[in-house]
PDB file of C-alpha atoms in Angstrom:
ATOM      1  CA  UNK H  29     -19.531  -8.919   5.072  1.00  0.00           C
ATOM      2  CA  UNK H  30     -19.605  -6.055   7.606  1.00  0.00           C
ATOM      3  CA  UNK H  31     -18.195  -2.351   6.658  1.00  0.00           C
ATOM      4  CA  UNK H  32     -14.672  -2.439   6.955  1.00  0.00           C
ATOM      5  CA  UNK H  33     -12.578  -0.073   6.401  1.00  0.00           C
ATOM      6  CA  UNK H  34      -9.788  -0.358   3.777  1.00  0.00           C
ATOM      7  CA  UNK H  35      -6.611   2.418   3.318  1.00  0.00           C
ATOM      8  CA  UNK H  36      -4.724   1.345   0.277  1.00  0.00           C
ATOM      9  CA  UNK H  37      -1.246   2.906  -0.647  1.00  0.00           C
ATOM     10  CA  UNK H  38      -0.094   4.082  -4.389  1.00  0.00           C
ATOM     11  CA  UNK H  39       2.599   5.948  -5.892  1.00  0.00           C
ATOM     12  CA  UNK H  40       1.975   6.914  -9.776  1.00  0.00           C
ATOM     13  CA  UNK H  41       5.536   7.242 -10.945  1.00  0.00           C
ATOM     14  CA  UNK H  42       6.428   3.826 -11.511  1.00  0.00           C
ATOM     15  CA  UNK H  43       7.753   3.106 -14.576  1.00  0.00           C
ATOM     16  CA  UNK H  44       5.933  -0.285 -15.513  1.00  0.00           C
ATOM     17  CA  UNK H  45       2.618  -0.125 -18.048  1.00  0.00           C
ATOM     18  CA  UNK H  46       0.192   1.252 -15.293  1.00  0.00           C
ATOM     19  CA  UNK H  47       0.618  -2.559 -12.877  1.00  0.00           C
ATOM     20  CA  UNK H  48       0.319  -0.636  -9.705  1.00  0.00           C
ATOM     21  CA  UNK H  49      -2.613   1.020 -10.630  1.00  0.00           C
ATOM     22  CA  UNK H  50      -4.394  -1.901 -12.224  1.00  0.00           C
ATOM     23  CA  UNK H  51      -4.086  -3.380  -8.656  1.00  0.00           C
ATOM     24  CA  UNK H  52      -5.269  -0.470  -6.977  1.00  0.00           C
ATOM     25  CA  UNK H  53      -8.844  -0.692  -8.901  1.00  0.00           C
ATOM     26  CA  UNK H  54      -9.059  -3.990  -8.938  1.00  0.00           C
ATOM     27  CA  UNK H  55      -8.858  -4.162  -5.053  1.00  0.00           C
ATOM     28  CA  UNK H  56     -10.713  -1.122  -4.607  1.00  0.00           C
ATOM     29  CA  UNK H  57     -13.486  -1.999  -6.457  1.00  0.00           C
ATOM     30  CA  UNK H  58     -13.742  -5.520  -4.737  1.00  0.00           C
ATOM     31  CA  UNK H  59     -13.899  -4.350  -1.391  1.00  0.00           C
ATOM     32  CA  UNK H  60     -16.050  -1.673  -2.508  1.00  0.00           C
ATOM     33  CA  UNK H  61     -18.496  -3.683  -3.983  1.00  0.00           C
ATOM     34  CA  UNK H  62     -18.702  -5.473  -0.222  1.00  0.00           C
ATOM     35  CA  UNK H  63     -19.802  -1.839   1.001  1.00  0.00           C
ATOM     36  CA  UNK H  64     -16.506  -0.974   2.175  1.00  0.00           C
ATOM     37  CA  UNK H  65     -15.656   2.323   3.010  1.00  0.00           C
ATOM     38  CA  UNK H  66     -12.004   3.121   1.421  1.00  0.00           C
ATOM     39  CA  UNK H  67      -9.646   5.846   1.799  1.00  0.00           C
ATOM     40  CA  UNK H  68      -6.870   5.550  -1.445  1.00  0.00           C
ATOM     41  CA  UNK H  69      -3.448   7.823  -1.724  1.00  0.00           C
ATOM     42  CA  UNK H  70      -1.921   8.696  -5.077  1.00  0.00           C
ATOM     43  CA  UNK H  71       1.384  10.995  -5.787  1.00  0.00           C
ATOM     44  CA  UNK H  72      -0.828  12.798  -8.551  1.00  0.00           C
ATOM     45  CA  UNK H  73      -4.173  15.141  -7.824  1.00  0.00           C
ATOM     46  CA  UNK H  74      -5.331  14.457 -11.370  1.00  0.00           C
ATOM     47  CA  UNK H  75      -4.940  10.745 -11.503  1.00  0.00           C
ATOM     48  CA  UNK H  76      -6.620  10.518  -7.932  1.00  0.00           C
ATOM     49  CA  UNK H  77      -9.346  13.099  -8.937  1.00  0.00           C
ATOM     50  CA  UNK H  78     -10.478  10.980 -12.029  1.00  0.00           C
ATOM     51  CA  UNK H  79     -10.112   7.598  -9.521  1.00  0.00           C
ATOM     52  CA  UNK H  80     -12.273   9.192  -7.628  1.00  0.00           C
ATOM     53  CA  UNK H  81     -14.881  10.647 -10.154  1.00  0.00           C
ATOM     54  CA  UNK H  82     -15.200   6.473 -11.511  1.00  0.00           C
ATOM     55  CA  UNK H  83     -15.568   5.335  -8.230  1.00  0.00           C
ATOM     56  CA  UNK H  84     -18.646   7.832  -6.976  1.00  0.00           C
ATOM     57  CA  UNK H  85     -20.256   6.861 -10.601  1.00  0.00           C
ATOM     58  CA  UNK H  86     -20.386   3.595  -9.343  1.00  0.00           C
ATOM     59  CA  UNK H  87     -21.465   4.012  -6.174  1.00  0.00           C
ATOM     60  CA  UNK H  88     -18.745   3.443  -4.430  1.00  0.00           C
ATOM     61  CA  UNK H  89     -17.756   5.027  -0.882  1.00  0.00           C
ATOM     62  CA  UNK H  90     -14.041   5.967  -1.591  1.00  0.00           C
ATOM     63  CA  UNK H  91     -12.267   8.961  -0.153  1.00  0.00           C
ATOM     64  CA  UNK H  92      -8.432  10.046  -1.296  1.00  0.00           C
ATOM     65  CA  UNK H  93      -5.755  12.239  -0.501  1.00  0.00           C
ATOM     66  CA  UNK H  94      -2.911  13.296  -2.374  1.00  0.00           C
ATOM     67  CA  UNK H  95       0.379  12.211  -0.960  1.00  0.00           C
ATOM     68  CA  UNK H  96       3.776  11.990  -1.605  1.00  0.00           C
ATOM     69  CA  UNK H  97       4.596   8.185  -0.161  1.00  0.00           C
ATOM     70  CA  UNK H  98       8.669   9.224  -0.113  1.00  0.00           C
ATOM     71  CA  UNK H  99       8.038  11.734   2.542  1.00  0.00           C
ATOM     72  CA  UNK H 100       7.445  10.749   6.053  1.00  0.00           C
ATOM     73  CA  UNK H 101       5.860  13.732   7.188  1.00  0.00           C
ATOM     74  CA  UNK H 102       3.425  12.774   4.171  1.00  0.00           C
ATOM     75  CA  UNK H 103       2.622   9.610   5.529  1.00  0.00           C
ATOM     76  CA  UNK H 104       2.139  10.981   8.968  1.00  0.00           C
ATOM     77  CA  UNK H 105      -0.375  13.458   7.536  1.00  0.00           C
ATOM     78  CA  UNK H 106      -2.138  10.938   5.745  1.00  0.00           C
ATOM     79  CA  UNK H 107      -2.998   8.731   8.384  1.00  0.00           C
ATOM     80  CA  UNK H 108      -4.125  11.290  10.768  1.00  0.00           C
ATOM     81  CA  UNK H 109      -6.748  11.846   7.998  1.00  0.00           C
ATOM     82  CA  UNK H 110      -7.401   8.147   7.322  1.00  0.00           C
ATOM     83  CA  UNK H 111      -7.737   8.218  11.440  1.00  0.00           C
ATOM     84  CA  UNK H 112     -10.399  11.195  11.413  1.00  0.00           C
ATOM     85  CA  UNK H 113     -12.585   9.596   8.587  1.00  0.00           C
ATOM     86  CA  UNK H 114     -12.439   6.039  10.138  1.00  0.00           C
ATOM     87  CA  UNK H 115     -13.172   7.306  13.696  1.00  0.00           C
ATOM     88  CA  UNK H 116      -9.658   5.874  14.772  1.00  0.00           C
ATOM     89  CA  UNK H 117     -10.398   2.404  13.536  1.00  0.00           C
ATOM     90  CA  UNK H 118      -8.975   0.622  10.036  1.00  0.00           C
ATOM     91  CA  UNK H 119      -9.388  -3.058   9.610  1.00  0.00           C
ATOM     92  CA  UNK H 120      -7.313  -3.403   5.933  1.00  0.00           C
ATOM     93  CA  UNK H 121      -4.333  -1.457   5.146  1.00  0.00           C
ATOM     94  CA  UNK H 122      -3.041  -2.687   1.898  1.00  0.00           C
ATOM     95  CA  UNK H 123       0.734  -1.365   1.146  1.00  0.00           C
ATOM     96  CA  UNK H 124       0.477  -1.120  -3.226  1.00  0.00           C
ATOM     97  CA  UNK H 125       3.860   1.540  -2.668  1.00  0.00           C
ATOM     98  CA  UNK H 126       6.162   0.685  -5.624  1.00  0.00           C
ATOM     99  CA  UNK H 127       8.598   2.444  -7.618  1.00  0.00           C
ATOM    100  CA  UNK H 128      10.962   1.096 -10.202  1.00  0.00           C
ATOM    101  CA  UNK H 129      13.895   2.866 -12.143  1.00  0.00           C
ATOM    102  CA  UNK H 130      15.130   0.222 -14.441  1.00  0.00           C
ATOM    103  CA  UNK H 131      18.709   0.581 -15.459  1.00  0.00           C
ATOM    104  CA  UNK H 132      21.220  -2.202 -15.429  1.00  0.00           C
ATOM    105  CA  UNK H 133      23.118  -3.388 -12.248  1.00  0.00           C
ATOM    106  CA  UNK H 134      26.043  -1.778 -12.661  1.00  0.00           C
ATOM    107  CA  UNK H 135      25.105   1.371 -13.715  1.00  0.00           C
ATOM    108  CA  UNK H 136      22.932   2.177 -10.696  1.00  0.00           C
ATOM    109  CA  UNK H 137      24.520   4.090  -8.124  1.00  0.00           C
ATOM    110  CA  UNK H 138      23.842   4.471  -4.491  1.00  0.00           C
ATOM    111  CA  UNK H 139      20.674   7.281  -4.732  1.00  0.00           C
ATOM    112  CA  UNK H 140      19.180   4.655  -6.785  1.00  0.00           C
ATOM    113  CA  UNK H 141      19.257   1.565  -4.216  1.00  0.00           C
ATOM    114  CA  UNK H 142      18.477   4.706  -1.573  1.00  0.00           C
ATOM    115  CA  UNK H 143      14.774   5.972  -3.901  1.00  0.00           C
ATOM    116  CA  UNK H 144      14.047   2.066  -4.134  1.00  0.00           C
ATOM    117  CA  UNK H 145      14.405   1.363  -0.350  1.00  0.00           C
ATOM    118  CA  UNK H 146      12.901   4.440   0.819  1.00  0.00           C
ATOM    119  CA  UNK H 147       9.826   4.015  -1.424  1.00  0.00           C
ATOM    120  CA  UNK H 148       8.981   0.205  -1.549  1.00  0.00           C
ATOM    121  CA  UNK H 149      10.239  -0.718   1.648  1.00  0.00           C
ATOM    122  CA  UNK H 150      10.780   2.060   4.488  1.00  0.00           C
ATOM    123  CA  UNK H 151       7.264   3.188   3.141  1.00  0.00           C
ATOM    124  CA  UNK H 152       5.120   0.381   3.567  1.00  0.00           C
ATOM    125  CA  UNK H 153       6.798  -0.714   7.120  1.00  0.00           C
ATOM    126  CA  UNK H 154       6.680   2.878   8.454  1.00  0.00           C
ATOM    127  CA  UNK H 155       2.731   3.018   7.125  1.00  0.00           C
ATOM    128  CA  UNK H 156       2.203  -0.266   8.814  1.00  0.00           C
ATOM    129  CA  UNK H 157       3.879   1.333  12.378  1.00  0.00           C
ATOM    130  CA  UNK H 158       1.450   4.076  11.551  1.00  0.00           C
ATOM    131  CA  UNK H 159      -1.270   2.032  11.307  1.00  0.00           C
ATOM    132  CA  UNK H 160      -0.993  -0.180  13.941  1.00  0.00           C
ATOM    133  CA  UNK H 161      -3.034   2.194  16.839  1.00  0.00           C
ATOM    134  CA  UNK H 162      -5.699   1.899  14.117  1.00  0.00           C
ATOM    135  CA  UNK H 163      -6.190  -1.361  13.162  1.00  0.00           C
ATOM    136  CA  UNK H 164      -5.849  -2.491  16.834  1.00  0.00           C
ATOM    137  CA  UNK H 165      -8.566  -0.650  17.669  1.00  0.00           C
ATOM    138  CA  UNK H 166     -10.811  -2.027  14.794  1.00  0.00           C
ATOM    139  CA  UNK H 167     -10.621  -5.484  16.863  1.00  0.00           C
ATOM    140  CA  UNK H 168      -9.433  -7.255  13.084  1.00  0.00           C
ATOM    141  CA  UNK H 169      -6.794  -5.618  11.155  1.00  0.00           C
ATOM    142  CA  UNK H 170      -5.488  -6.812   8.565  1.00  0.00           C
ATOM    143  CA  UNK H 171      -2.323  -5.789   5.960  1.00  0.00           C
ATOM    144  CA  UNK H 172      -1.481  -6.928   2.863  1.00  0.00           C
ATOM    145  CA  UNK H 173       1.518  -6.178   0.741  1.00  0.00           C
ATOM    146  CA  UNK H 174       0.938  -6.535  -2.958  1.00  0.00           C
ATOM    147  CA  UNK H 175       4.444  -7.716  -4.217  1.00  0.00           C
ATOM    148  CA  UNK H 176       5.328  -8.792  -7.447  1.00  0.00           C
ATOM    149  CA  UNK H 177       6.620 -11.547  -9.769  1.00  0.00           C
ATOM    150  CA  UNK H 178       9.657  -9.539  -9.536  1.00  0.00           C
ATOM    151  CA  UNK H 179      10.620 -11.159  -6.535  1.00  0.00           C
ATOM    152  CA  UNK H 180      11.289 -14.232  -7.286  1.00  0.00           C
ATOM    153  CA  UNK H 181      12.041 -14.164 -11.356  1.00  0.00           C
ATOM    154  CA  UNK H 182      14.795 -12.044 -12.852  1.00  0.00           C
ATOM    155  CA  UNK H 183      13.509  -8.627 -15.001  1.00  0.00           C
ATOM    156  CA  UNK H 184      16.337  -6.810 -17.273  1.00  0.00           C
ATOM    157  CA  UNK H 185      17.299  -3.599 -15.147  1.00  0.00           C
ATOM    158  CA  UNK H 186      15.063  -4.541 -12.105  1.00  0.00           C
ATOM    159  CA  UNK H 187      17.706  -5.121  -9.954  1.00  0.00           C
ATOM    160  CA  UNK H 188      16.667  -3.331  -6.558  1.00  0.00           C
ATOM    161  CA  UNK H 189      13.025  -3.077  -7.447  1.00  0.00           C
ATOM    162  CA  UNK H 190      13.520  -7.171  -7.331  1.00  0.00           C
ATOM    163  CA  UNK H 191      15.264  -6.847  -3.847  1.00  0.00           C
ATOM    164  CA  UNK H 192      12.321  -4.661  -2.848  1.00  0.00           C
ATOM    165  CA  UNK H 193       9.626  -6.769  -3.455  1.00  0.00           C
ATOM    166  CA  UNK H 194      11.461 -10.229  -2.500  1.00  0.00           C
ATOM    167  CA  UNK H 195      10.942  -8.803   1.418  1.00  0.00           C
ATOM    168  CA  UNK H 196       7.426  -8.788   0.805  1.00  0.00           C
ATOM    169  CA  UNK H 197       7.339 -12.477  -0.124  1.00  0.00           C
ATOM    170  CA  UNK H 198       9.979 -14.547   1.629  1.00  0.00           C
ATOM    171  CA  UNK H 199       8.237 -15.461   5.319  1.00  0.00           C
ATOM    172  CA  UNK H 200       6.439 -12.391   5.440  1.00  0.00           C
ATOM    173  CA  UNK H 201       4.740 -11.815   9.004  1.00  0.00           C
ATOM    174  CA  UNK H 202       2.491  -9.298  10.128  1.00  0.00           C
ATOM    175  CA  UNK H 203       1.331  -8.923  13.842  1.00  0.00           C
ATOM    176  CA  UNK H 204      -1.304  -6.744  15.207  1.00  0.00           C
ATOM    177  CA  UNK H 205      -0.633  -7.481  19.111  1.00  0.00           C
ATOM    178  CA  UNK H 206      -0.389 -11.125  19.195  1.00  0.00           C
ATOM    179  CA  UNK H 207      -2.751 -11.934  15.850  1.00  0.00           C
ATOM    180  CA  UNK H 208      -0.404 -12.633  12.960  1.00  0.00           C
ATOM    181  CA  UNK H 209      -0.824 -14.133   9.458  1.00  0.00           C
ATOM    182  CA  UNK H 210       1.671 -16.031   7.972  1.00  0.00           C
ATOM    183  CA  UNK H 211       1.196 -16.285   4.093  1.00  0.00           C
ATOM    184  CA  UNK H 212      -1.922 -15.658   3.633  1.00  0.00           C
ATOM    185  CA  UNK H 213      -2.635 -18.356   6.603  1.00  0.00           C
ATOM    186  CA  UNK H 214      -4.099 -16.971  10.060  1.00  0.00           C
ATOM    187  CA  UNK H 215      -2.681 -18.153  13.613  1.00  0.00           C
ATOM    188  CA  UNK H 216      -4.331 -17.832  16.662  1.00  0.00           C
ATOM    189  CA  UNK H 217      -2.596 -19.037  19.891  1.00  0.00           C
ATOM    190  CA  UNK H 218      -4.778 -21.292  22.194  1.00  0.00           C
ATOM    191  CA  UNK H 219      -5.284 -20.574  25.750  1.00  0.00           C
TER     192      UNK H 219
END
């Protein structure tokens, strides 16, 4: 495998036992371990200080920034940086944004459905927008929403955070100027 670059996308304050971040190392430290060169986000400097202290231990060539994925102007700063280390080029953005309140149904209100959508869902499209310049230039981009089991099977007081995650999963298509991959499955049109 060549060097590719990899920008992967994490909020810390979900509320399930620590999934999101168990997915963040696990991906990290497989495309690390191919010599990729990775630039991580995470709401909290401590958490994302002590990511980043494990990672150089092992070797690893992983860069991070603190950000706050609910704010756009956040996400615009972040990917100038991921831009300025990656020499305008990113072949893998992977979109691990996810936030859950769990309540019941009918107590949630409207700035719940609002947090939900903004986070899991405006967040990860508006970072793949952002990304776009970038992984077009790279020749081979690639992005990858981590979803969850969520979005197809029922959990108590899940309601939104189910919604959230079904987009990611029901015919899903990405396109980076006329490459697209549906499903895990790559098209590419014949002349």
């Amino acid at each position: 495998m060549t060097t590719k670059q990899s920008i992967i996308c994490h909020i810390n304050n979900m509320k399930l036992p620590d999934g999101s971040r168990v997915f963040r190392y696990t991906i990290v430290e497989e495309l690390a371990s191919f010599g990729a060169r990775i630039h991580v986000c995470d709401i909290s400097e401590t958490l994302l200080n002590q990511s980043l202290s494990e990672w150089e231990k092992k070797g690893f060539q992983v860069s991070g920034s603190v950000c706050d994925v609910s704010s756009r102007p956040e996400r615009e700063n972040l990917m100038q940086t991921v831009s300025s280390l990656f020499d305008g080029k990113l072949n893998i953005l992977v979109n691990n944004v996810g936030v859950l309140r769990g309540k019941p149904t009918t107590e949630c209100v409207e700035e719940d459905f609002s947090f939900h959508m903004s986070i899991n869902v405006e967040a990860a499209f508006h970072f793949s927008q952002l990304s776009h310049p970038l992984l077009k230039a790279s020749g081979n981009g690639s992005i990858v929403f981590i979803s969850s089991v969520a979005g197809i099977v029922s959990l108590d007081g899940a309601s939104i955070y189910s919604l959230t995650k079904a987009s990611y999963i029901t015919g899903q298509t990405i396109c980076v100027d006329g490459g697209f991959t549906v499903n895990g499955f790559s098209y590419q049109q014949q002349a």
